[in-house]
Each structure stands twice: as structure tokens, then as C-alpha cells.
Amino acid sequence: MALQDVCGFYDSALYRLYSSSEDSHNSTWREPRAKHSGVPLSFSIPHSQNTIWANHTDAFFSLRSHPSTTSVKRPFHLSHGTTTLAFAFQGGVIAAADSRASAGGLVACPEVAKITPIHSHLVVTSSGSGADCMLWERILAREIRLYQLRHGRRLSIVSAAKLLSLMLHPFKGTDVCVALTLCGWDREEQGKEREAQRAVESKVSMAVKSNKDLSDGEKPVSFCISAASPVGALSRTESEIQRKWKDPEDQSLISSQNTTITQQSGPRLCYVCSDGTFLKGELFSVGSGSPYAYSVLDGAVRWEMCTEEAVSVAREAVYRATHRDAYSGNNVDIFHITARGWRRRERENLREEYYREGQRRRECTKVREIERKKQRRKCVTRTEDAEEKL
Amino acid sequence: MLSTHSYDANGKMKDYHYSGPVEHRFSPYAFNGGTVLAVAGEDFAIVASDTRLSEGYSIHSRDSPKCYTLTDTTVIGCSGFHGDCLTLTKIIDARLKMYKHSNNKSMTSGAIAAMLSTILYGRRFFPYYVYNIIGGLDEEGKGAVYSFDPVGSYQRDTYKAGGSASAMLQPLLDNQIGFKNMENVQHVPLTQEKAVQLVKDVFISAAERDVYTGDALKICIVTKDGIREEIVPLRKD
């Protein structure tokens, strides 16, 4: 897509097909492509869709005779419903999502990948309608690539999110349903690196020092600053949740490891929604399972946490959300983005986790039963002693 | 399932029973039934569909298969609204020809899938009411199945059922081909003969339980030697 635009190659046969088929129904269809730039696809929007764009152009023709708000009713459901979350901490950004795509009451696909890497330092979590997300991610990737080719440098995460938000704006009012979280790490330009290193570092020192050790080895050596962790959430043994991490093949090695977090570089998180919302933040969760995920995350996420703890918390949040929300489930995917790029944790099926949890609960109740029996026996012996005394 | 949402709260079919005063508008869609199935093997792909064309309580035709051959390595199965199926296959055929003329080679299965996704999304606000499944061989000669939703979201699978009986057939396929929800089983790779037999059994079960599936079954088997077709009779009631 991007290459085609840069070369100026327009498939004339293709565009002729579009224009000839639409010319015949000029009165009933609109071609939005000419009106606004940015969206490379040509959409035929029936008149009755209530877009902002419709309200502008139709004002001149006073189309009050047209049926206003009723649109063509679709006889089928589109895939919806999900739990995705992302948060930033001292060691980068964690993005996690479930893998269920539901259409109405049916699980359309149990193994969808909801987190898509766009380039080596940007990953997008998608939620909403499956087809819309797939296409808008593609459009976003194309626009980012075009910018990179034209300007020779990479768009920052916030700029990419702003671009996406502006491209989605013409479709406000239609039933395009897209809620994307852009998670990434902004890198400094080559020349500004020295300045950035001397620049003020935000937040805690010890955690950042351990982050610098990333450059030395494969696995991050980080110290978990002990703090009160939510009961039960992190009581799993390491062996249970140990998974392989997969690095992307084309990960570019940063020679001068600039892993400091400054105004210009560092972990970034933006949320863009098709209704026009554009938010920057440090913690987002989107989808039908997000309330459950928020409750776990709000209690456990801190800036100073180490990577293992962050992964564990993200996994726990998705696990709890999939348990309570009918439209989320199956597997959990986790991505971790650092200054060196993104890496992906092997997809984990949560079914095993349910069994382990059930096992643990059964053991707990067993222990409680034994305690209760002991207590009862003590009471009985005490009353017996009391009776004897009498 | 596809047709269940046409029932109201009391279980009456909204199109055929009186369930209160309702404003009727012309609906550009109709549901013509039919089930499509595709399975990908090591060096083959199977696309199968029933041949019944129905609408409401009537059967329009007992000989209307839903598999369409696109190239010698790709077959598409389309079920849903028959009018949209016909138009969509015409558009795909035209685009395939254009590609062949400008690039001097046939489109690969993956390319057809990507193209179909954009064709479907181009009608995002007035979709083609078609559930598509593409089955064929990829560039390396391995079997590939791509399943779509009506607005163009797609992904590559090993097996997929679409259409009116899809909700019944998909769990059966998950179990028999994906070996899911079973313990202590050997994951034996699927041979062509076993796959064809499985498809026949699966459609016989679908015809038993789904009213919109039946009459006959058409199986297209795609291998490097070409596309072979088989027709198997099913229940006609």
C-alpha cells in the first residue's frame, strides 16, 4: 500500500471499476474520498447515515424529505467484545489482551491476535469491531511508513495517535467501532542523545539503574522493589507462569543504549477511539472486560515495578476479566515494549490457570476444614473438662 | 446462529407470525441458507458446501452449490444472501482477470484473501451479506483456509465452517481436526481420505439438524494436480 503511493502508481483499471459502478447511482451514494484526504479507500456511504459530513453538505440542499436516522439494518452481528489493557512503568510498556472474537452469542474465533506490532517500537491493541480494527491498523501502518519514507524519521507515538484520530473523524456518527491503544517507546534522535542523558530523569533512581542493565544481557536484570502486593495475585510460583519470549526478527540493535526516560523519549501510551476520544496516559484498559481488569490494575500497578511483576499483573488482570466477562476468554497475549523494541510472550491458554486455581481453592477449603475440626475438638474437650470439674 | 435473531421474545418468527404491530420496511437482504466448510491439509485443501437454496419456508432450488472455482489452486465458498454471493463472485472474477492481464500471473490464495477483505470493507456501510471461506494452496503448496466475516475481517485457519449450520459444525471440527477438548490423544496429521470422509460425515450431521442444509453435498478437493469435484446426496426433507 505505502510503496504504491510513494511510486505514484495508480492502478487505472481499478479506479475505473470503482467510478463506473458508482456513477450510475450518483444520487444515492456519496464518494467521500474526494472530500477529505487521508483515507485511501473509497467508501460508498448511503445517504441515510448520519455523519457529520452529511450534515455539512446536505445543508445546502435541504434534504428534509429524506428519511433521516434509519439506516440499512444489518441482519448479522459483527465481532465485538474483548479485554485489552496497557500500562507504562519504569521498564517500558506492557500490552496484554485476550483472544476471543464473539459475534452475538457465538465465538466467531477463539484465537484472534488483538495486539499487532506496527513497527519495531510501536504496538497497537485493538478492540471493537474486528474488521474495522484490522483495516484501520493497516491504514495507520501505511501512513506511518509513508511519513518515515518522506521525512526520514519516525513519527512519535502521540503524533501517530493524533493522525489516526484525525483520519477517523469523518466517520464519526457511522457505526465504525474502533478503540485502539497505541503503546510504544519514543526514541531520541541521534544528535540529541547526549543532551537527553544529561536531562532530568523522572521518578525513582534504583529502578532506572536496573533498567540500564537491559543493554548488557538478554534477560532484564531488575530488582523487584518489595511492596505490598495484592493478596493471591502474585502468589504463583515462577515455574507456573514461565513462558518463552519471542523477539521480532528485525529488531534493530541500538548501539548507544539510550534507555533513559526523558521528555522526548520513553514509554508512551495513547488511546484513540472512533467517537473522537484521544487520550494520553499511563494506564488504559478497553473493552467489555475492562472494569474487571481496571480493578486488578489499579490495585497493583506502580511505576517502580520490575518486569516480572508487571507481566504477572497484566496476566492476572486479563485472567480475572476473562473469568467474569462472557465476551472475553481463551488465551492471553502479552507484549513488552522497551527501548530495544517489542518482544512477545508465548500465547498462554488460560484454561490451565482455571484448573490450577480450582485446585488451590480446594486445598484452601481442605485446610480450613481441618482447622475447623480441630477447633471443634478443642471446644468439646473444654466442655468435657468443665463438666468433669462440676 | 444466523437466523435466530429473527425470533422475538416469545419465540415466534418475526417474519411469519404476528407478534404485535410492526412497521415494515423493505429489507434489501434475504437469508438463503446453506453451509460451507473448508479444511486445509498438508498438501491439499477441501472446500465443501451443500446445494440447497431456501428462503423462509420454501426451497427455491436443490441444485445450487455454493463453491466457486477462482483459479486452479483456489476455491471460494459463499453462503448467506444469494444475490450478494453472485455479485461478489462476479466482482472477484473480474478482478482476477485484471490482475492476470496486468501482472501476467494468477493471483495466489493469500493475495485473493487480502483483496477480498478490501472489497468487502469497501461496502462497510451497506455490507455484502455473505459469509466467505477461501480454500486453496499457498505458494509453498501447503493447504490454506481463509475465513471472513461479512465486512472483511479475515484470518488464516486450518479449518472453518460458515453459514447456517456453522455453530453446530465448528465445535465438531475443533474436536476432530484440532483435537481440542480431548485428553490423552495422539495428534495424527490429517490424510486426504480421512478428511473427505470427515467432511461427508459432518454434512450428514448438519443435514439432520439444520433445516437450511441438505439435498446434496458438493466437495471440491484442491491439490497440486488440480481441482477434483465429488457430489454426495444428502437428506432431501
XYZ file of C-alpha atoms in Angstrom:
627
model
C 0.000 0.000 0.000
C 2.642 2.524 1.054
C 5.019 1.598 -1.732
C 2.280 2.020 -4.276
C 1.613 5.583 -3.124
C 5.227 6.626 -2.969
C 5.834 5.423 -6.510
C 2.731 7.257 -7.679
C 1.361 4.078 -9.175
C -2.369 4.247 -9.656
C -3.986 1.123 -10.930
C -6.149 2.841 -13.541
C -8.226 -0.234 -14.204
C -9.050 -0.475 -10.534
C -10.198 3.107 -10.154
C -12.233 2.911 -13.312
C -14.088 -0.008 -11.841
C -14.957 1.982 -8.755
C -16.017 5.117 -10.568
C -18.073 3.380 -13.246
C -20.057 1.330 -10.775
C -20.780 4.349 -8.594
C -21.625 6.770 -11.399
C -24.891 5.078 -12.117
C -26.166 5.690 -8.595
C -24.861 9.175 -8.164
C -27.953 10.312 -6.383
C -27.953 7.608 -3.769
C -24.294 7.209 -2.993
C -21.627 9.670 -1.987
C -17.932 9.356 -2.637
C -16.202 10.690 0.425
C -12.753 10.112 -0.938
C -12.659 13.344 -2.904
C -13.890 15.387 0.011
C -11.345 14.510 2.629
C -7.791 13.396 2.272
C -6.054 10.708 4.171
C -8.233 7.684 3.821
C -7.031 5.708 0.835
C -10.138 3.585 0.371
C -13.238 4.713 -1.383
C -16.343 4.123 0.662
C -19.852 4.278 -0.607
C -21.945 5.632 2.213
C -25.694 5.527 1.730
C -27.353 8.887 2.260
C -29.194 7.911 5.348
C -26.083 7.505 7.525
C -25.931 10.334 9.989
C -22.372 11.559 9.667
C -21.014 14.994 10.465
C -20.025 15.214 6.864
C -23.622 14.593 5.830
C -24.824 17.465 7.955
C -22.389 19.870 6.304
C -23.004 19.093 2.663
C -26.700 18.407 2.860
C -27.419 21.740 4.488
C -27.365 23.363 1.056
C -29.919 21.005 -0.427
C -32.354 20.953 2.500
C -32.888 17.255 2.397
C -35.613 17.138 4.926
C -37.601 14.817 2.768
C -35.028 12.076 3.175
C -35.599 9.568 5.951
C -33.078 10.797 8.460
C -31.885 8.392 11.066
C -32.882 4.973 9.730
C -30.045 3.193 8.004
C -29.860 -0.201 6.351
C -30.350 -2.763 9.050
C -27.752 -5.480 9.084
C -29.106 -8.974 9.575
C -25.930 -10.239 11.222
C -23.715 -9.414 14.143
C -20.157 -8.215 13.820
C -17.387 -9.370 16.093
C -17.137 -7.331 19.289
C -16.330 -7.753 22.944
C -12.865 -8.028 24.390
C -10.450 -7.205 27.189
C -7.287 -5.325 26.350
C -5.045 -3.371 28.634
C -1.790 -1.469 28.539
C 0.269 0.364 31.109
C 3.618 2.082 31.324
C 6.174 1.544 34.047
C 9.857 2.094 34.547
C 10.784 -0.876 32.404
C 8.710 0.093 29.370
C 5.146 -0.639 28.362
C 3.161 -3.828 28.848
C 0.265 -4.552 26.496
C -1.981 -7.527 27.156
C -5.179 -8.817 25.575
C -7.418 -11.847 25.443
C -8.010 -13.679 22.158
C -11.736 -14.201 21.762
C -13.794 -12.698 18.927
C -17.522 -13.022 19.550
C -20.348 -12.255 17.136
C -23.624 -12.102 19.025
C -23.648 -15.197 21.175
C -21.242 -17.226 19.069
C -17.498 -17.347 19.467
C -16.515 -16.472 15.929
C -12.856 -17.147 16.540
C -11.113 -18.267 19.729
C -7.628 -17.369 18.590
C -7.557 -13.837 17.300
C -4.433 -11.738 17.697
C -5.629 -8.458 19.141
C -2.198 -6.931 19.602
C -0.473 -6.059 16.350
C 3.027 -4.686 16.002
C 3.210 -1.732 13.616
C 6.942 -1.176 13.703
C 9.764 -2.172 15.972
C 8.771 0.276 18.716
C 5.012 0.520 18.347
C 2.339 -1.988 19.103
C -1.424 -1.463 18.817
C -4.095 -3.198 20.883
C -7.433 -3.299 19.174
C -10.946 -3.528 20.461
C -14.354 -3.012 18.896
C -15.410 -4.380 15.564
C -12.857 -6.856 14.188
C -12.983 -5.794 10.561
C -12.746 -2.092 11.405
C -9.738 -2.617 13.651
C -7.957 -4.770 11.101
C -8.396 -2.200 8.390
C -7.595 0.896 10.442
C -4.416 -0.701 11.751
C -3.426 -1.305 8.169
C -4.171 2.296 7.243
C -2.222 3.538 10.272
C 0.775 1.364 9.387
C 0.676 2.728 5.867
C 0.581 6.349 6.988
C 3.418 5.876 9.470
C 5.516 4.202 6.825
C 4.798 6.968 4.316
C 5.844 9.596 6.842
C 9.038 7.714 7.524
C 9.845 7.448 3.836
C 9.065 11.090 3.136
C 10.684 12.705 6.174
C 13.429 10.275 7.059
C 12.438 9.982 10.699
C 9.870 8.110 12.686
C 6.609 9.601 13.867
C 6.298 9.773 17.622
C 3.599 7.733 19.313
C 1.499 10.761 20.199
C 1.701 12.133 16.656
C 0.721 8.788 15.204
C -2.254 8.666 17.541
C -3.265 12.198 16.580
C -3.052 11.269 12.908
C -5.256 8.251 13.463
C -7.777 10.316 15.371
C -7.982 12.852 12.545
C -8.439 10.096 9.969
C -11.265 8.550 11.963
C -13.069 11.850 12.413
C -15.068 11.788 9.133
C -16.608 8.518 10.210
C -17.997 9.844 13.455
C -21.706 9.090 13.563
C -21.471 5.973 11.437
C -21.166 2.629 13.091
C -17.437 2.260 12.646
C -16.361 0.983 16.038
C -12.634 1.177 16.699
C -10.868 1.651 20.016
C -7.101 1.368 19.704
C -4.386 1.805 22.299
C -1.033 2.758 20.805
C 1.776 1.517 23.034
C 5.354 2.259 22.279
C 8.676 3.728 23.105
C 9.708 7.037 21.598
C 13.331 7.109 20.681
C 15.595 10.103 20.759
C 17.226 11.447 17.631
C 20.917 10.621 17.281
C 22.132 14.158 17.867
C 20.081 14.847 20.932
C 21.133 11.742 22.822
C 23.877 13.368 24.907
C 21.551 16.152 25.939
C 18.846 13.715 26.839
C 21.218 11.740 29.029
C 22.060 14.813 30.988
C 18.423 15.837 31.132
C 16.308 15.446 34.203
C 15.293 11.847 34.787
C 11.804 11.313 36.001
C 10.890 9.219 39.038
C 12.806 6.664 41.048
C 16.546 6.066 40.554
C 17.110 2.444 41.571
C 14.589 1.049 39.158
C 16.024 3.093 36.306
C 19.529 1.854 37.079
C 18.356 -1.715 36.818
C 16.745 -0.812 33.506
C 20.147 0.176 32.126
C 21.293 -3.401 32.661
C 18.975 -4.291 29.765
C 21.753 -3.352 27.388
C 24.126 -5.976 28.764
C 22.274 -9.222 28.688
C 19.331 -10.883 27.010
C 17.101 -11.036 30.061
C 16.493 -7.897 32.076
C 18.131 -7.998 35.476
C 15.814 -5.968 37.591
C 15.292 -5.702 41.289
C 11.746 -6.027 42.426
C 11.192 -3.318 44.974
C 9.226 -5.084 47.626
C 5.917 -3.512 48.353
C 2.567 -4.768 49.491
C 1.234 -6.787 46.617
C -2.413 -7.754 46.390
C -3.110 -10.983 48.210
C -3.190 -14.002 45.991
C -2.418 -12.188 42.760
C 1.301 -12.843 42.750
C 1.413 -15.960 44.835
C 2.013 -18.177 41.825
C 5.344 -19.844 41.544
C 7.650 -18.642 38.806
C 7.646 -22.048 37.148
C 3.928 -21.876 36.570
C 3.964 -18.683 34.589
C 7.362 -19.064 32.961
C 6.920 -18.647 29.235
C 9.219 -18.108 26.329
C 9.673 -14.632 24.979
C 9.899 -14.056 21.288
C 11.841 -11.140 19.858
C 10.993 -9.849 16.410
C 13.469 -10.943 13.748
C 14.307 -7.495 12.541
C 14.960 -5.928 15.915
C 17.438 -3.163 15.368
C 20.210 -3.069 17.943
C 20.626 0.329 19.459
C 24.331 0.841 19.808
C 24.314 3.655 22.309
C 21.750 2.278 24.625
C 19.675 5.268 25.464
C 17.308 3.815 27.944
C 16.757 6.944 29.956
C 13.279 8.303 30.192
C 13.014 11.974 29.341
C 10.512 14.407 27.917
C 11.252 13.279 24.371
C 11.928 9.616 24.788
C 10.467 6.917 26.909
C 7.381 4.776 27.180
C 4.223 6.275 25.668
C 0.614 5.230 25.727
C -2.274 6.778 23.763
C -5.890 5.770 23.418
C -7.800 6.582 20.238
C -11.469 5.843 19.733
C -13.706 6.185 16.698
C -16.053 8.521 18.559
C -13.248 11.065 18.658
C -11.627 10.349 22.027
C -7.879 10.861 22.056
C -6.185 10.428 25.414
C -2.607 10.218 26.610
C -1.951 8.358 29.819
C -0.124 5.665 31.698
C -2.792 3.032 32.148
C -5.639 2.044 29.854
C -7.998 -0.865 29.623
C -10.552 -1.178 26.858
C -13.447 -3.479 26.142
C -16.303 -5.261 27.797
C -13.956 -6.855 30.329
C -12.180 -3.607 31.181
C -13.930 -2.894 34.522
C -12.610 -6.177 35.885
C -9.160 -5.504 34.512
C -9.133 -1.964 35.937
C -9.861 -3.263 39.421
C -6.805 -5.519 39.331
C -4.561 -2.940 37.683
C -5.494 -0.028 39.921
C -4.504 -2.062 42.917
C -1.210 -3.388 41.618
C 0.420 -1.150 39.038
C 3.186 1.110 40.257
C 5.838 2.920 38.285
C 8.697 1.178 40.138
C 7.626 -2.381 39.487
C 10.005 -4.801 37.816
C 9.248 -6.567 34.553
C 8.294 -9.937 36.033
C 5.854 -8.300 38.365
C 4.374 -6.194 35.580
C 3.861 -9.231 33.357
C 2.324 -11.106 36.224
C -0.096 -8.278 36.987
C -1.123 -7.922 33.338
C -1.726 -11.636 33.089
C -3.749 -11.616 36.295
C -5.883 -8.723 35.080
C -6.745 -10.462 31.811
C -7.361 -13.710 33.639
C -9.852 -12.119 36.058
C -11.582 -10.257 33.261
C -11.972 -13.367 31.122
C -13.403 -15.188 34.096
C -16.148 -12.644 34.713
C -16.848 -11.337 31.226
C -18.595 -13.686 28.816
C -17.225 -11.955 25.753
C -13.560 -12.340 26.725
C -11.664 -15.535 27.024
C -9.446 -18.240 25.626
C -5.819 -17.090 25.570
C -3.797 -14.182 26.859
C -1.160 -12.409 24.773
C 1.409 -10.159 26.368
C 3.785 -7.762 24.644
C 6.574 -5.844 26.352
C 7.992 -2.762 24.668
C 11.319 -1.325 25.772
C 13.912 0.942 24.270
C 15.140 -2.019 22.265
C 11.776 -2.706 20.698
C 8.918 -5.059 21.362
C 9.041 -8.648 22.442
C 6.196 -11.077 22.695
C 5.384 -13.617 25.334
C 4.242 -17.005 24.154
C 0.478 -17.188 23.998
C -0.943 -18.843 27.088
C -4.201 -20.714 27.283
C -5.990 -19.670 30.437
C -7.840 -22.953 30.773
C -4.871 -24.448 32.654
C -4.939 -21.474 35.003
C -8.582 -22.126 35.869
C -7.759 -25.699 36.800
C -4.804 -24.626 38.929
C -6.958 -22.003 40.630
C -9.660 -24.576 41.300
C -7.033 -26.876 42.771
C -5.701 -24.162 45.024
C -9.164 -23.257 46.237
C -9.907 -26.863 47.020
C -6.717 -27.133 49.025
C -7.616 -23.954 50.900
C -11.039 -25.268 51.807
C -9.480 -28.542 52.901
C -7.087 -26.708 55.192
C -9.964 -24.654 56.564
C -12.000 -27.782 57.217
C -9.132 -29.340 59.157
C -8.743 -26.174 61.241
C -12.455 -26.073 61.972
C -12.436 -29.703 63.082
C -9.523 -29.013 65.394
C -11.364 -26.045 66.881
C -14.468 -28.126 67.435
C -12.467 -30.846 69.143
C -10.887 -28.270 71.435
C -14.312 -26.893 72.364
C -15.606 -30.387 73.028
C -12.658 -31.269 75.288
C -13.005 -27.979 77.125
C -16.674 -28.585 77.829
C -15.869 -32.131 78.881
C -13.260 -30.807 81.326
C -15.749 -28.285 82.600
C -18.337 -30.981 83.118
C -15.792 -33.140 84.944
C -14.963 -30.327 87.311
C -18.569 -29.958 88.126
C -26.740 -18.806 14.628
C -27.658 -16.648 11.702
C -31.405 -16.978 11.702
C -32.055 -16.945 15.445
C -32.243 -13.189 15.737
C -35.366 -13.134 13.567
C -37.273 -14.503 16.576
C -38.916 -12.172 19.054
C -39.068 -12.584 22.802
C -41.900 -15.121 22.748
C -40.157 -17.438 20.320
C -42.280 -16.525 17.323
C -40.572 -15.980 13.992
C -40.839 -12.292 13.317
C -41.311 -12.778 9.603
C -44.053 -15.388 9.786
C -46.011 -14.899 12.994
C -47.924 -11.956 14.310
C -46.043 -10.541 17.261
C -47.643 -7.131 17.524
C -47.989 -4.162 15.149
C -44.737 -3.629 13.311
C -43.686 -1.097 10.737
C -42.498 -2.959 7.678
C -39.742 -1.587 5.592
C -38.258 -3.081 2.503
C -35.235 -5.064 3.548
C -32.598 -5.356 0.891
C -31.373 -8.592 2.433
C -32.744 -12.127 2.426
C -31.320 -15.195 4.027
C -30.935 -18.063 1.579
C -29.382 -20.644 3.865
C -26.632 -23.093 3.121
C -23.489 -24.243 4.847
C -19.896 -24.062 3.687
C -16.885 -25.858 5.107
C -13.171 -25.771 4.353
C -10.286 -27.880 5.657
C -6.581 -27.410 4.957
C -4.227 -30.359 4.935
C -0.519 -30.776 4.401
C -0.677 -30.630 0.599
C -4.388 -30.355 -0.117
C -7.413 -28.248 0.719
C -11.060 -29.211 0.726
C -13.973 -26.818 0.226
C -17.431 -28.315 0.581
C -20.930 -26.903 0.518
C -24.468 -28.153 0.422
C -26.613 -27.329 -2.619
C -29.915 -26.214 -1.121
C -31.215 -22.709 -1.829
C -34.031 -21.785 0.535
C -35.916 -18.711 1.707
C -38.153 -18.832 4.746
C -40.244 -21.973 4.451
C -39.604 -22.559 0.729
C -36.852 -24.292 -1.151
C -36.005 -22.445 -4.339
C -33.547 -24.985 -5.686
C -31.960 -28.270 -4.749
C -29.033 -27.792 -7.090
C -27.397 -24.514 -6.220
C -23.878 -25.224 -4.988
C -22.025 -22.569 -3.069
C -18.435 -23.369 -4.053
C -16.984 -21.320 -6.883
C -13.662 -22.094 -8.529
C -11.489 -18.996 -8.827
C -8.103 -20.255 -10.062
C -6.632 -23.755 -10.333
C -5.423 -23.509 -6.793
C -8.249 -21.644 -5.101
C -11.916 -22.298 -4.419
C -14.257 -19.949 -2.560
C -17.391 -20.899 -0.690
C -20.026 -18.190 -0.159
C -23.202 -18.561 1.856
C -25.770 -16.066 3.074
C -27.722 -13.908 0.670
C -27.558 -15.496 -2.762
C -27.828 -12.212 -4.661
C -24.774 -10.826 -2.915
C -22.918 -14.145 -3.399
C -23.420 -13.957 -7.160
C -22.360 -10.320 -7.419
C -19.368 -10.828 -5.188
C -18.099 -13.792 -7.200
C -18.545 -11.799 -10.406
C -16.507 -8.951 -8.967
C -13.796 -11.329 -7.776
C -13.609 -12.997 -11.191
C -13.272 -9.612 -12.883
C -10.515 -8.522 -10.500
C -8.693 -11.814 -11.026
C -8.735 -11.268 -14.766
C -7.455 -7.722 -14.383
C -4.637 -8.910 -12.175
C -3.751 -11.639 -14.659
C -3.652 -9.163 -17.513
C -1.547 -6.575 -15.742
C 0.827 -8.894 -13.860
C 0.994 -11.902 -16.200
C 0.385 -14.405 -13.428
C -2.549 -15.778 -11.448
C -3.309 -14.465 -8.012
C -2.153 -16.602 -5.097
C -4.610 -17.670 -2.392
C -3.203 -15.205 0.121
C -3.483 -12.352 -2.361
C -7.078 -13.244 -3.175
C -7.873 -13.247 0.519
C -6.348 -9.803 1.051
C -8.173 -8.440 -1.980
C -11.491 -9.862 -0.848
C -11.013 -8.192 2.528
C -10.744 -4.764 0.907
C -13.658 -5.446 -1.449
C -15.855 -6.352 1.499
C -14.745 -3.399 3.596
C -15.451 -1.020 0.740
C -19.067 -1.758 1.477
C -18.709 -1.295 5.206
C -21.899 0.733 5.472
C -24.062 -1.469 3.304
C -22.335 -4.822 3.538
C -22.455 -7.837 1.331
C -24.421 -10.312 3.392
C -22.075 -13.169 2.571
C -20.002 -15.450 4.754
C -16.935 -16.362 2.740
C -14.388 -19.097 3.157
C -11.477 -19.430 0.754
C -9.670 -22.758 0.464
C -6.633 -23.408 -1.633
C -2.903 -23.976 -1.803
C -0.409 -21.307 -0.816
C 2.845 -20.546 -2.636
C 4.620 -23.452 -0.944
C 1.935 -25.942 -1.918
C 0.514 -26.303 1.584
C -3.212 -26.161 2.218
C -4.602 -22.800 3.321
C -8.035 -21.761 4.524
C -9.037 -18.105 4.977
C -12.305 -17.309 6.719
C -14.093 -13.949 6.508
C -16.844 -12.096 8.245
C -19.312 -10.051 6.160
C -17.294 -6.848 6.429
C -13.875 -8.177 5.585
C -12.157 -9.224 8.791
C -10.214 -12.366 7.960
C -7.573 -14.732 9.133
C -5.871 -17.906 8.073
C -7.147 -21.088 9.718
C -6.721 -24.826 9.406
C -10.459 -25.472 9.224
C -13.625 -23.404 9.352
C -17.352 -23.827 8.933
C -19.587 -20.989 7.776
C -23.244 -20.499 7.019
C -26.420 -21.594 8.732
C -25.086 -24.733 10.425
C -21.692 -23.227 11.289
C -22.348 -23.059 15.021
C -23.116 -26.777 15.034
C -20.232 -27.872 12.862
C -17.401 -25.734 14.204
C -17.229 -27.480 17.617
C -17.216 -30.849 15.857
C -14.322 -29.749 13.682
C -12.473 -28.322 16.698
C -12.701 -31.729 18.270
C -11.925 -33.951 15.299
C -9.345 -31.914 13.427
C -7.980 -29.668 16.135
C -8.038 -32.398 18.796
C -9.400 -29.883 21.261
C -11.220 -30.703 24.465
C -9.831 -34.208 24.463
C -7.225 -35.668 26.730
C -4.525 -38.231 26.001
C -4.973 -38.280 22.241
C -2.316 -38.571 19.621
C -2.251 -35.663 17.225
C -2.272 -37.565 13.954
C -1.936 -35.366 10.846
C -4.970 -35.440 8.605
C -4.775 -37.507 5.420
C -6.815 -36.607 2.360
C -9.038 -39.689 2.526
C -9.780 -39.179 6.194
C -10.536 -35.514 5.615
C -13.003 -36.246 2.795
C -14.748 -38.886 4.885
C -14.923 -36.491 7.824
C -16.455 -33.761 5.673
C -19.112 -36.165 4.417
C -19.973 -37.279 7.948
C -20.085 -33.707 9.184
C -22.510 -32.615 6.483
C -24.748 -35.598 7.077
C -24.989 -34.499 10.716
C -25.674 -30.926 9.670
C -28.472 -32.003 7.327
C -30.070 -33.902 10.196
C -30.235 -30.923 12.497
C -30.363 -27.803 10.338
C -33.366 -27.213 8.118
C -31.474 -24.980 5.703
C -28.842 -27.625 4.927
C -29.479 -30.673 2.800
C -30.266 -32.055 -0.678
C -26.709 -32.712 -1.869
C -23.135 -32.077 -0.924
C -20.501 -30.812 -3.333
C -16.876 -31.345 -2.339
C -14.002 -29.629 -4.177
C -10.600 -31.131 -3.412
C -7.698 -28.851 -4.342
C -4.300 -30.445 -4.867
C -1.306 -29.611 -6.994
C -2.807 -31.754 -9.722
C -5.912 -29.586 -9.936
C -9.396 -29.477 -8.521
C -11.479 -32.625 -8.220
C -15.208 -32.480 -7.523
C -17.443 -35.009 -5.831
C -21.193 -34.919 -5.330
C -22.807 -36.836 -2.489
C -26.562 -36.951 -1.885
C -27.962 -35.727 1.446
C -31.397 -35.700 3.041
C -33.999 -34.036 0.901
C -36.570 -33.310 3.598
